[in-house]
């Protein structure tokens, strides 16, 4: 069981930015846009910690795609700064995105935003992920030798802990990756930390072994929450929640919540999940992939039943939806005299789906941020236009 030490944001004096997102700060952020934001643009992320529940924007900035270049780093930094200025306070990354460069771009942007008074640290919800192997900035010429030197010889993981040539959930590895992410982001506390695509493990290990591994990872994250290194945690998936229970890579949310309870008790910090959902990939809303107390239901229904918030990735399906939405659908999701672009329509579809907390979209360029942020003026209340 996790320690009962009082939950807190880390406030150590170091080169890392202290503090974390909290109830007062995120609520104040939303109030700054109260006169221009449509209904439902800001939602509650129940954290049930000493920092209180968080108020989050219905749109979040993702940092998955892009070349591993200084130019792309600068583009992401500027995009983050613009997003914060326009009312988006959810920033999403992963240690393996662009080999740590995306995390570092967010870190530079947030440090600049705080120093310039654009935002305060407690107003921004920073999310990242760990589990996949990440090189440092560039892929080394001898990847196996690099892994051996940096992870195997120091005892962080053994080769048998390393699944599919890319993934590990061993506690020592999760601790290592979490601290690397904190350094990359320049933050004492990461507000949301996800285990990244844990279903990858099911390609090589039994369900019994998988459960042991995910519970051990959750135990490490419970400790990190109690130490102030993490606010809350969850899992970010690709196929796990979208495939039926008989599939090898299927994830049961009910079982994952049970693992969190065993790791952290009634006050566990497993509060959120992430999965792909968009106009083309609608399994989260339409496919009954979950069983909760023996009742079949969709992932979004199961998450609501179990008290888990849902962030959606691939809202634009890596921009594939931007130019492929029929004119009649664009018209359906438009409001008043505002005709939506393809990207805006795709995001509006996702963020108005019942039980979706935040729709994430990759936004590397300022012009994409400005286009998507115009949705903040429109209502984001749940819609029935999702068939």
Short mmCIF file of C-alpha atoms in Angstrom, two decimals:
data_model
loop_
_atom_site.label_atom_id
_atom_site.label_comp_id
_atom_site.label_asym_id
_atom_site.label_seq_id
_atom_site.Cartn_x
_atom_site.Cartn_y
_atom_site.Cartn_z
CA UNK A 1 0.00 0.00 0.00
CA UNK A 2 1.16 3.54 -0.68
CA UNK A 3 2.32 5.75 2.16
CA UNK A 4 -0.28 7.88 3.94
CA UNK A 5 2.06 10.89 3.83
CA UNK A 6 0.11 14.09 3.19
CA UNK A 7 -0.37 14.87 -0.49
CA UNK A 8 1.30 18.01 -1.68
CA UNK A 9 2.90 19.79 -4.59
CA UNK A 10 6.66 19.73 -4.37
CA UNK A 11 8.09 23.06 -3.25
CA UNK A 12 11.78 22.19 -3.06
CA UNK A 13 14.18 24.95 -3.98
CA UNK A 14 16.01 23.85 -7.12
CA UNK A 15 16.31 24.63 -10.79
CA UNK A 16 12.90 23.04 -11.26
CA UNK A 17 9.82 25.24 -11.22
CA UNK A 18 7.99 24.59 -7.93
CA UNK A 19 4.27 24.14 -7.41
CA UNK A 20 1.59 22.41 -9.44
CA UNK A 21 -1.83 22.95 -10.96
CA UNK A 22 -4.38 23.47 -8.22
CA UNK A 23 -8.04 24.29 -7.75
CA UNK A 24 -7.60 28.01 -7.14
CA UNK A 25 -5.16 28.59 -9.98
CA UNK A 26 -7.01 26.67 -12.68
CA UNK A 27 -10.33 28.18 -11.65
CA UNK A 28 -8.82 31.67 -11.93
CA UNK A 29 -7.44 30.79 -15.38
CA UNK A 30 -10.94 29.89 -16.57
CA UNK A 31 -12.37 33.09 -15.09
CA UNK A 32 -9.92 35.16 -17.14
CA UNK A 33 -11.80 33.97 -20.24
CA UNK A 34 -15.30 34.00 -18.75
CA UNK A 35 -16.55 36.88 -20.89
CA UNK A 36 -15.50 35.30 -24.19
CA UNK A 37 -15.77 31.54 -23.63
CA UNK A 38 -18.89 29.64 -24.57
CA UNK A 39 -20.68 27.34 -22.13
CA UNK A 40 -18.83 24.16 -21.21
CA UNK A 41 -15.40 25.27 -22.40
CA UNK A 42 -13.94 24.68 -18.96
CA UNK A 43 -14.60 21.44 -17.10
CA UNK A 44 -13.74 19.87 -13.76
CA UNK A 45 -11.07 17.19 -13.46
CA UNK A 46 -11.84 15.54 -10.11
CA UNK A 47 -8.44 15.04 -8.51
CA UNK A 48 -9.58 14.48 -4.92
CA UNK A 49 -6.19 15.57 -3.58
CA UNK A 50 -5.12 18.35 -1.24
CA UNK A 51 -4.71 20.66 -4.25
CA UNK A 52 -8.42 20.30 -5.06
CA UNK A 53 -10.22 19.47 -8.28
CA UNK A 54 -8.78 21.11 -11.39
CA UNK A 55 -10.53 23.29 -13.97
CA UNK A 56 -9.32 22.33 -17.44
CA UNK A 57 -9.92 23.64 -20.93
CA UNK A 58 -11.93 21.42 -23.26
CA UNK A 59 -9.07 21.68 -25.77
CA UNK A 60 -5.54 20.52 -25.04
CA UNK A 61 -2.30 21.01 -26.94
CA UNK A 62 -0.48 17.84 -27.99
CA UNK A 63 3.17 17.56 -29.00
CA UNK A 64 3.53 14.15 -30.68
CA UNK A 65 4.46 14.95 -34.28
CA UNK A 66 7.26 16.91 -35.88
CA UNK A 67 10.91 16.58 -36.82
CA UNK A 68 13.65 16.40 -34.23
CA UNK A 69 15.02 19.85 -35.03
CA UNK A 70 15.66 23.14 -33.27
CA UNK A 71 13.16 24.78 -35.62
CA UNK A 72 10.37 22.43 -34.52
CA UNK A 73 11.35 22.99 -30.87
CA UNK A 74 10.93 26.73 -31.33
CA UNK A 75 7.62 26.22 -33.14
CA UNK A 76 6.26 24.15 -30.25
CA UNK A 77 7.49 26.67 -27.69
CA UNK A 78 5.72 29.51 -29.50
CA UNK A 79 2.58 27.40 -29.96
CA UNK A 80 2.43 26.67 -26.23
CA UNK A 81 2.84 30.34 -25.37
CA UNK A 82 0.04 31.28 -27.74
CA UNK A 83 -2.23 28.51 -26.46
CA UNK A 84 -1.86 29.71 -22.87
CA UNK A 85 -2.63 33.27 -23.93
CA UNK A 86 -5.78 32.17 -25.77
CA UNK A 87 -7.30 30.05 -22.99
CA UNK A 88 -5.88 26.53 -23.35
CA UNK A 89 -4.38 25.26 -20.09
CA UNK A 90 -3.85 21.55 -20.83
CA UNK A 91 -0.45 20.62 -22.30
CA UNK A 92 0.22 17.00 -23.24
CA UNK A 93 3.47 15.24 -24.08
CA UNK A 94 5.47 12.04 -23.55
CA UNK A 95 9.14 11.41 -22.90
CA UNK A 96 9.51 9.59 -26.22
CA UNK A 97 7.85 12.30 -28.30
CA UNK A 98 10.61 13.56 -30.57
CA UNK A 99 13.16 11.91 -28.23
CA UNK A 100 12.46 14.17 -25.24
CA UNK A 101 12.46 17.35 -27.31
CA UNK A 102 8.72 17.94 -26.98
CA UNK A 103 8.87 17.83 -23.19
CA UNK A 104 11.77 20.27 -23.22
CA UNK A 105 9.92 22.65 -25.55
CA UNK A 106 6.96 22.68 -23.16
CA UNK A 107 9.31 23.28 -20.26
CA UNK A 108 10.94 26.27 -21.95
CA UNK A 109 7.57 27.72 -22.92
CA UNK A 110 6.05 27.36 -19.48
CA UNK A 111 9.10 28.86 -17.78
CA UNK A 112 8.90 31.85 -20.13
CA UNK A 113 5.13 32.20 -19.65
CA UNK A 114 5.52 32.22 -15.87
CA UNK A 115 8.46 34.66 -15.91
CA UNK A 116 6.53 37.02 -18.22
CA UNK A 117 3.39 36.83 -16.09
CA UNK A 118 1.28 35.24 -18.84
CA UNK A 119 0.25 32.50 -16.38
CA UNK A 120 1.12 31.22 -12.95
CA UNK A 121 2.37 27.68 -12.48
CA UNK A 122 -0.78 26.66 -10.60
CA UNK A 123 -2.99 27.59 -13.58
CA UNK A 124 -1.55 25.07 -16.08
CA UNK A 125 -2.13 21.30 -16.20
CA UNK A 126 0.98 19.60 -17.59
CA UNK A 127 0.62 15.96 -18.64
CA UNK A 128 3.23 13.49 -19.85
CA UNK A 129 3.78 9.77 -20.27
CA UNK A 130 6.37 7.08 -19.67
CA UNK A 131 6.84 3.45 -20.63
CA UNK A 132 8.29 3.56 -24.12
CA UNK A 133 12.02 3.76 -24.63
CA UNK A 134 13.25 7.23 -25.43
CA UNK A 135 16.65 8.25 -26.67
CA UNK A 136 18.09 11.62 -25.68
CA UNK A 137 17.46 14.13 -28.50
CA UNK A 138 18.66 11.84 -31.31
CA UNK A 139 18.73 8.13 -32.03
CA UNK A 140 22.23 6.78 -31.26
CA UNK A 141 24.15 4.88 -33.95
CA UNK A 142 24.18 1.75 -31.76
CA UNK A 143 20.78 1.66 -29.99
CA UNK A 144 21.35 -1.69 -28.27
CA UNK A 145 24.69 -0.56 -26.90
CA UNK A 146 23.12 2.68 -25.69
CA UNK A 147 20.34 0.77 -23.90
CA UNK A 148 22.88 -1.60 -22.35
CA UNK A 149 24.99 1.30 -21.08
CA UNK A 150 22.17 3.51 -19.81
CA UNK A 151 19.64 1.01 -18.48
CA UNK A 152 20.80 -2.61 -18.31
CA UNK A 153 24.22 -2.20 -16.66
CA UNK A 154 22.95 0.31 -14.05
CA UNK A 155 20.22 -2.20 -13.12
CA UNK A 156 17.27 -0.05 -14.18
CA UNK A 157 15.88 -2.96 -16.16
CA UNK A 158 17.00 -6.33 -17.49
CA UNK A 159 16.54 -7.32 -21.11
CA UNK A 160 13.70 -9.66 -20.11
CA UNK A 161 11.81 -6.67 -18.67
CA UNK A 162 11.98 -4.94 -22.04
CA UNK A 163 8.95 -5.83 -24.20
CA UNK A 164 8.55 -5.58 -27.98
CA UNK A 165 11.92 -3.91 -28.25
CA UNK A 166 10.49 -0.63 -26.98
CA UNK A 167 8.48 -0.84 -23.74
CA UNK A 168 9.09 -1.36 -20.02
CA UNK A 169 6.99 -0.94 -16.87
CA UNK A 170 9.52 -2.10 -14.29
CA UNK A 171 9.30 0.16 -11.19
CA UNK A 172 12.92 1.29 -11.43
CA UNK A 173 12.37 2.29 -15.05
CA UNK A 174 9.19 4.24 -14.31
CA UNK A 175 11.00 6.09 -11.51
CA UNK A 176 13.89 6.85 -13.86
CA UNK A 177 11.62 8.09 -16.65
CA UNK A 178 9.51 10.19 -14.30
CA UNK A 179 12.58 12.02 -13.00
CA UNK A 180 13.87 12.52 -16.54
CA UNK A 181 10.50 13.99 -17.53
CA UNK A 182 10.53 16.32 -14.54
CA UNK A 183 13.97 17.52 -15.59
CA UNK A 184 12.93 17.89 -19.24
CA UNK A 185 9.84 19.88 -18.29
CA UNK A 186 11.68 21.84 -15.61
CA UNK A 187 8.94 21.02 -13.10
CA UNK A 188 9.05 19.72 -9.56
CA UNK A 189 5.54 18.30 -10.03
CA UNK A 190 3.97 16.77 -13.12
CA UNK A 191 0.22 17.26 -12.83
CA UNK A 192 -0.84 14.14 -14.78
CA UNK A 193 1.47 11.20 -15.45
CA UNK A 194 0.35 8.37 -17.71
CA UNK A 195 1.72 4.89 -18.17
CA UNK A 196 2.04 4.91 -21.96
CA UNK A 197 0.31 2.18 -23.97
CA UNK A 198 0.56 -0.53 -21.29
CA UNK A 199 -1.27 -2.94 -23.61
CA UNK A 200 2.05 -3.27 -25.45
CA UNK A 201 3.05 -5.68 -22.68
CA UNK A 202 0.19 -8.05 -23.48
CA UNK A 203 1.86 -8.97 -26.75
CA UNK A 204 4.50 -10.90 -24.79
CA UNK A 205 3.33 -11.57 -21.24
CA UNK A 206 0.30 -13.28 -19.71
CA UNK A 207 -2.59 -11.33 -18.23
CA UNK A 208 -1.54 -12.46 -14.76
CA UNK A 209 1.97 -11.10 -15.31
CA UNK A 210 0.59 -7.93 -16.85
CA UNK A 211 -1.58 -7.31 -13.78
CA UNK A 212 1.46 -7.71 -11.50
CA UNK A 213 3.45 -5.29 -13.63
CA UNK A 214 0.75 -2.61 -13.86
CA UNK A 215 0.08 -2.84 -10.13
CA UNK A 216 3.80 -2.41 -9.43
CA UNK A 217 3.89 0.61 -11.75
CA UNK A 218 0.84 2.08 -10.01
CA UNK A 219 2.54 1.55 -6.64
CA UNK A 220 5.51 3.59 -7.82
CA UNK A 221 3.18 6.36 -9.01
CA UNK A 222 1.28 6.35 -5.71
CA UNK A 223 4.62 6.93 -3.99
CA UNK A 224 5.42 9.70 -6.46
CA UNK A 225 2.08 11.37 -5.71
CA UNK A 226 2.78 11.27 -2.00
CA UNK A 227 6.24 12.73 -2.61
CA UNK A 228 4.81 15.61 -4.63
CA UNK A 229 6.43 14.52 -7.90
CA UNK A 230 3.06 13.74 -9.52
CA UNK A 231 -0.45 15.12 -8.99
CA UNK A 232 -2.57 12.28 -10.34
CA UNK A 233 -1.88 9.44 -12.77
CA UNK A 234 -3.55 7.30 -15.39
CA UNK A 235 -2.90 5.30 -18.52
CA UNK A 236 -2.69 6.51 -22.10
CA UNK A 237 -3.62 3.83 -24.62
CA UNK A 238 -4.00 3.20 -28.32
CA UNK A 239 -5.85 -0.09 -28.88
CA UNK A 240 -6.39 -1.31 -25.33
CA UNK A 241 -9.83 0.19 -24.70
CA UNK A 242 -10.99 0.02 -28.31
CA UNK A 243 -10.80 -3.75 -28.88
CA UNK A 244 -13.25 -6.36 -27.53
CA UNK A 245 -12.54 -8.33 -24.32
CA UNK A 246 -11.51 -11.45 -26.24
CA UNK A 247 -8.66 -9.57 -27.95
CA UNK A 248 -5.17 -10.21 -26.65
CA UNK A 249 -4.45 -6.53 -26.16
CA UNK A 250 -7.73 -5.66 -24.43
CA UNK A 251 -7.65 -3.59 -21.25
CA UNK A 252 -10.34 -3.80 -18.58
CA UNK A 253 -10.86 -0.47 -16.87
CA UNK A 254 -12.51 -2.20 -13.95
CA UNK A 255 -9.40 -4.35 -13.41
CA UNK A 256 -7.12 -1.33 -13.69
CA UNK A 257 -9.11 0.55 -11.06
CA UNK A 258 -8.83 -2.53 -8.85
CA UNK A 259 -5.05 -2.52 -9.31
CA UNK A 260 -4.95 1.16 -8.33
CA UNK A 261 -7.03 0.42 -5.23
CA UNK A 262 -4.62 -2.35 -4.26
CA UNK A 263 -1.67 -0.03 -4.84
CA UNK A 264 -3.03 3.08 -3.15
CA UNK A 265 -6.15 2.25 -1.19
CA UNK A 266 -9.43 4.15 -1.29
CA UNK A 267 -7.62 7.44 -1.88
CA UNK A 268 -5.65 6.19 -4.86
CA UNK A 269 -4.57 8.72 -7.49
CA UNK A 270 -5.63 6.85 -10.66
CA UNK A 271 -8.07 9.45 -11.97
CA UNK A 272 -7.74 9.73 -15.75
CA UNK A 273 -7.20 7.80 -18.95
CA UNK A 274 -6.41 8.72 -22.53
CA UNK A 275 -7.43 6.97 -25.76
CA UNK A 276 -7.95 7.82 -29.43
CA UNK A 277 -11.39 9.14 -30.31
CA UNK A 278 -12.49 11.08 -33.36
CA UNK A 279 -15.02 11.05 -36.20
CA UNK A 280 -13.36 7.97 -37.70
CA UNK A 281 -12.45 6.10 -34.50
CA UNK A 282 -15.61 6.10 -32.40
CA UNK A 283 -15.18 2.90 -30.38
CA UNK A 284 -14.96 4.80 -27.08
CA UNK A 285 -18.56 5.96 -27.51
CA UNK A 286 -20.10 3.21 -29.61
CA UNK A 287 -18.43 -0.14 -28.85
CA UNK A 288 -19.22 -2.08 -25.67
CA UNK A 289 -15.65 -3.12 -24.91
CA UNK A 290 -15.99 -2.96 -21.13
CA UNK A 291 -17.61 -4.97 -18.35
CA UNK A 292 -18.41 -3.23 -15.07
CA UNK A 293 -19.97 -5.47 -12.44
CA UNK A 294 -20.87 -7.84 -15.25
CA UNK A 295 -22.68 -5.22 -17.34
CA UNK A 296 -21.48 -4.50 -20.89
CA UNK A 297 -20.84 -0.85 -21.66
CA UNK A 298 -18.73 1.48 -23.73
CA UNK A 299 -15.45 2.86 -22.47
CA UNK A 300 -16.98 6.31 -21.90
CA UNK A 301 -19.84 4.77 -19.92
CA UNK A 302 -17.44 2.61 -17.89
CA UNK A 303 -15.21 5.58 -17.12
CA UNK A 304 -18.19 7.57 -15.83
CA UNK A 305 -19.34 4.61 -13.74
CA UNK A 306 -15.88 4.13 -12.22
CA UNK A 307 -15.13 7.82 -11.67
CA UNK A 308 -12.32 8.11 -14.23
CA UNK A 309 -11.96 11.19 -16.45
CA UNK A 310 -11.27 10.78 -20.17
CA UNK A 311 -8.88 12.73 -22.37
CA UNK A 312 -8.96 11.92 -26.06
CA UNK A 313 -5.94 11.73 -28.35
CA UNK A 314 -5.86 11.78 -32.16
CA UNK A 315 -8.85 14.13 -32.24
CA UNK A 316 -7.83 15.20 -35.75
CA UNK A 317 -6.43 11.74 -36.64
CA UNK A 318 -3.05 13.39 -37.28
CA UNK A 319 -4.70 16.02 -39.52
CA UNK A 320 -6.31 13.41 -41.79
CA UNK A 321 -9.78 14.70 -40.89
CA UNK A 322 -9.04 18.36 -41.55
CA UNK A 323 -9.92 18.26 -45.25
CA UNK A 324 -12.25 15.27 -45.45
CA UNK A 325 -15.37 16.33 -43.56
CA UNK A 326 -18.50 16.71 -45.73
CA UNK A 327 -20.05 20.17 -45.99
CA UNK A 328 -23.30 19.01 -44.36
CA UNK A 329 -21.38 17.82 -41.29
CA UNK A 330 -19.51 21.11 -41.06
CA UNK A 331 -22.89 22.86 -41.12
CA UNK A 332 -24.34 20.60 -38.42
CA UNK A 333 -21.57 21.44 -35.96
CA UNK A 334 -21.41 25.13 -36.75
CA UNK A 335 -23.15 27.56 -34.42
CA UNK A 336 -24.89 30.74 -35.51
CA UNK A 337 -23.12 32.39 -38.44
CA UNK A 338 -19.75 30.80 -37.62
CA UNK A 339 -18.83 28.23 -40.27
CA UNK A 340 -16.25 25.81 -38.92
CA UNK A 341 -13.09 24.65 -40.65
CA UNK A 342 -12.45 20.92 -40.92
CA UNK A 343 -10.11 20.96 -37.92
CA UNK A 344 -12.57 22.98 -35.83
CA UNK A 345 -15.44 20.64 -36.73
CA UNK A 346 -13.42 17.55 -35.83
CA UNK A 347 -12.49 19.04 -32.46
CA UNK A 348 -16.04 20.23 -31.82
CA UNK A 349 -17.28 16.70 -32.46
CA UNK A 350 -14.90 15.29 -29.87
CA UNK A 351 -15.20 17.89 -27.13
CA UNK A 352 -19.02 17.86 -27.26
CA UNK A 353 -19.19 14.08 -26.86
CA UNK A 354 -20.75 13.26 -23.47
CA UNK A 355 -18.20 12.20 -20.85
CA UNK A 356 -15.16 13.50 -22.76
CA UNK A 357 -13.16 15.86 -20.53
CA UNK A 358 -10.62 17.26 -22.98
CA UNK A 359 -9.91 16.83 -26.69
CA UNK A 360 -6.19 16.81 -27.47
CA UNK A 361 -4.80 17.91 -30.81
CA UNK A 362 -1.27 18.29 -32.03
CA UNK A 363 -0.53 21.99 -32.50
CA UNK A 364 3.02 22.77 -33.51
CA UNK A 365 2.33 26.03 -35.29
CA UNK A 366 0.87 29.23 -33.90
CA UNK A 367 -1.63 29.46 -36.77
CA UNK A 368 -3.05 26.05 -35.84
CA UNK A 369 -3.42 27.15 -32.22
CA UNK A 370 -5.21 30.31 -33.28
CA UNK A 371 -7.55 28.41 -35.61
CA UNK A 372 -8.46 25.79 -33.01
CA UNK A 373 -8.74 28.24 -30.13
CA UNK A 374 -11.54 30.08 -31.92
CA UNK A 375 -13.74 27.21 -30.75
CA UNK A 376 -13.49 28.62 -27.23
CA UNK A 377 -16.07 31.21 -28.27
CA UNK A 378 -18.59 28.45 -29.04
CA UNK A 379 -20.57 26.27 -26.69
CA UNK A 380 -18.87 23.00 -25.78
CA UNK A 381 -21.87 21.54 -24.01
CA UNK A 382 -22.55 17.82 -24.75
CA UNK A 383 -24.24 17.32 -28.11
CA UNK A 384 -26.41 14.60 -29.60
CA UNK A 385 -24.80 14.98 -33.04
CA UNK A 386 -22.52 11.97 -32.65
CA UNK A 387 -23.91 9.23 -34.88
#
